[in-house]
Every structure is written in structure tokens, then in C-alpha cells.
Short mmCIF file of C-alpha atoms in Angstrom, two decimals:
data_model
loop_
_atom_site.label_atom_id
_atom_site.label_comp_id
_atom_site.label_asym_id
_atom_site.label_seq_id
_atom_site.Cartn_x
_atom_site.Cartn_y
_atom_site.Cartn_z
CA MET A 649 32.99 154.94 84.04
CA ALA A 650 34.31 153.99 80.60
CA GLU A 651 36.47 157.11 80.58
CA GLN A 652 38.23 156.09 83.80
CA GLY A 653 38.95 152.54 82.56
CA SER A 654 40.29 153.89 79.31
CA ALA A 655 42.60 156.31 81.12
CA GLU A 656 43.87 153.56 83.42
CA SER A 657 44.48 151.27 80.48
CA THR A 658 46.36 153.99 78.63
CA LEU A 659 48.44 154.70 81.73
CA LEU A 660 49.30 151.02 82.16
CA ARG A 661 50.27 150.65 78.50
CA GLY A 662 52.32 153.83 78.55
CA THR A 663 54.13 152.83 81.72
CA ALA A 664 54.82 149.35 80.31
CA ILE A 665 56.26 150.89 77.16
CA PHE A 666 58.41 153.24 79.24
CA ALA A 667 59.72 150.33 81.36
CA ALA A 668 60.50 148.33 78.21
CA ALA A 669 62.34 151.32 76.73
CA ALA A 670 64.29 151.78 79.97
CA THR A 671 65.23 148.08 79.85
CA ALA A 672 66.49 148.44 76.28
CA VAL A 673 68.48 151.58 77.11
CA LEU A 674 70.09 149.99 80.18
CA TYR A 675 71.00 146.84 78.26
CA LEU A 676 72.48 148.85 75.40
CA LEU A 677 74.45 150.96 77.89
CA GLY A 678 75.93 147.80 79.40
CA LEU A 679 76.80 146.44 75.97
CA LEU A 680 78.36 149.77 74.98
CA LEU A 681 80.52 149.91 78.11
CA ALA A 682 81.65 146.31 77.68
CA GLY A 683 82.25 146.78 73.97
CA LEU A 684 84.32 149.92 74.45
CA ALA A 685 86.48 148.23 77.07
CA VAL A 686 87.03 145.17 74.89
CA SER A 687 87.78 147.28 71.80
CA GLU A 688 90.74 148.84 73.62
CA VAL A 689 92.40 145.43 73.88
CA GLY A 690 94.93 144.91 71.17
CA SER A 691 95.29 148.57 70.24
CA GLY A 692 98.17 150.43 71.77
CA THR A 693 100.96 149.87 74.21
CA ASN A 694 100.20 147.78 77.30
CA SER A 695 96.69 147.01 76.05
CA THR A 696 96.91 143.25 76.58
CA PRO A 697 95.74 142.08 79.06
CA MET A 698 92.85 144.50 79.45
CA HIS A 699 93.90 147.34 81.73
CA HIS A 700 90.52 147.18 83.51
CA CYS A 701 91.45 143.65 84.60
CA VAL A 702 94.95 144.59 85.73
CA SER A 703 93.79 147.61 87.72
CA ALA A 704 90.56 146.13 89.14
CA SER A 705 90.15 146.64 92.88
CA ASN A 706 89.04 143.04 93.41
CA ALA A 707 91.92 141.48 91.44
CA PRO A 708 93.86 138.81 93.33
CA GLU A 709 97.23 140.21 94.41
CA ASP A 710 99.39 137.30 93.35
CA ALA A 711 97.63 136.46 90.08
CA ARG A 712 98.59 137.35 86.53
CA VAL A 713 95.68 138.26 84.26
CA GLU A 714 95.65 136.14 81.13
CA THR A 715 92.46 136.98 79.26
CA HIS A 716 88.93 138.31 79.59
CA GLU A 717 85.44 137.05 78.82
CA VAL A 718 82.30 139.07 78.04
CA ARG A 719 79.00 137.83 79.47
CA TYR A 720 75.75 139.20 78.07
CA LEU A 721 73.23 138.23 80.78
CA PRO A 722 74.02 139.73 83.21
CA VAL A 723 76.22 142.16 81.31
CA HIS A 724 79.79 142.12 82.63
CA VAL A 725 83.38 141.48 81.67
CA LEU A 726 85.16 138.75 83.60
CA CYS A 727 88.93 138.56 83.85
CA ARG A 728 90.66 135.18 83.91
CA THR A 729 94.02 134.65 85.58
CA THR A 730 96.72 132.18 84.56
CA ASP A 731 95.64 129.86 87.39
CA ASP A 732 92.03 129.91 86.08
CA ARG A 733 90.52 132.21 88.71
CA MET A 734 87.91 134.69 87.51
CA PHE A 735 86.91 138.09 88.82
CA ASN A 736 84.75 140.99 87.66
CA SER A 737 86.61 143.75 85.85
CA GLY A 738 84.29 146.51 87.03
CA VAL A 739 83.74 147.82 83.48
CA VAL A 740 79.97 147.68 83.89
CA PRO A 741 78.74 149.63 86.96
CA SER A 742 77.42 147.46 89.78
CA TRP A 743 73.99 149.17 89.72
CA LEU A 744 73.31 148.45 86.03
CA ASN A 745 72.32 144.76 86.17
CA PRO A 746 69.92 145.13 89.14
CA ALA A 747 68.32 148.15 87.46
CA LEU A 748 68.05 146.11 84.26
CA ALA A 749 66.31 143.28 86.11
CA VAL A 750 63.87 145.61 87.87
CA SER A 751 62.95 147.48 84.68
CA PHE A 752 62.44 144.20 82.80
CA ALA A 753 60.24 142.79 85.56
CA ALA A 754 58.24 146.02 85.68
CA ALA A 755 57.74 145.93 81.91
CA VAL A 756 56.47 142.34 82.05
CA VAL A 757 54.13 142.96 85.01
CA LEU A 758 52.75 146.20 83.57
CA ALA A 759 52.22 144.68 80.12
CA GLY A 760 50.41 141.75 81.75
CA ALA A 761 48.24 144.10 83.80
CA ALA A 762 47.41 146.16 80.72
CA PHE A 763 46.46 143.01 78.84
CA VAL A 764 44.22 141.78 81.67
CA GLN A 765 42.54 145.16 81.99
CA ALA A 766 41.93 145.39 78.24
CA ASP A 767 40.47 141.88 78.29
CA ARG A 768 38.14 142.78 81.17
CA ARG A 769 37.01 145.94 79.40
CA ALA A 770 36.25 143.98 76.23
CA ALA A 771 34.26 141.39 78.23
CA ALA A 772 32.32 144.15 80.00
CA ARG A 773 31.57 145.82 76.65
CA GLN A 774 30.21 142.55 75.24
CA ALA A 775 28.13 141.87 78.35
CA GLY A 776 26.47 145.19 78.50
#
């Protein structure tokens, strides 16, 4: 019986570590994509305003893009027009932030479950 509990605990810990690593990789991917897009601004012809903002599919037709703003949670780059409207540039894929949220939640739940199981195993060991 102790072997099975140990294997389950190891599986929970390993899965929690994997989910935490996936969360870190997804977040770093989002930061990399946003950083690369922002680094293009100011270098080269027609680089200001950010070309991702000018060519975005959801850009208002009659608006002129003035600047951009990077948000870190959720990771995205917002474009601001001269009349103060904001829209998403589309630099960060739409699936990234939901995947980031799910992997973070999974890491927290699995780490909590591993902690509870380890605590129960320690209490059972002391009792008998």
C-alpha cells in the first residue's frame, strides 16, 4: 500500500512541475513575441507606428495609430489611436493567454494535491 501512495505522490509532484514549466515557457513565449515586435519600432523605414498596429485586422478604419502599450498580464500589445481608442495588435496569438491561465491553474491545483497527499502520508506513518 505504501508503494502505491508513493507512486501517486511522485506522479502528482511530477505533473505539477511539468505544469509549472509549461506555464513558464508559455509566459516567456508571450514576452518574447511582444518584445520582438516592440524592438522593431524605431529601427528602419516606416517602423513607427508599429506595423502590427497599422496592419491589424481589428484596427478601426478611420483611426490613425499613435503609439502602443505592452501589457504583461495577460501578455499582449495594445495599440492606441490618436482619438484614444485601443485595440489588440495581434502580436501574441489568441490561444496563448488562455493556455497560460489553464497551465497555471493546473500547476497550483496539482501542487496543492501533492502537498495534501504528502501530509496525509506523513500522518498515516506517524499513526501506524
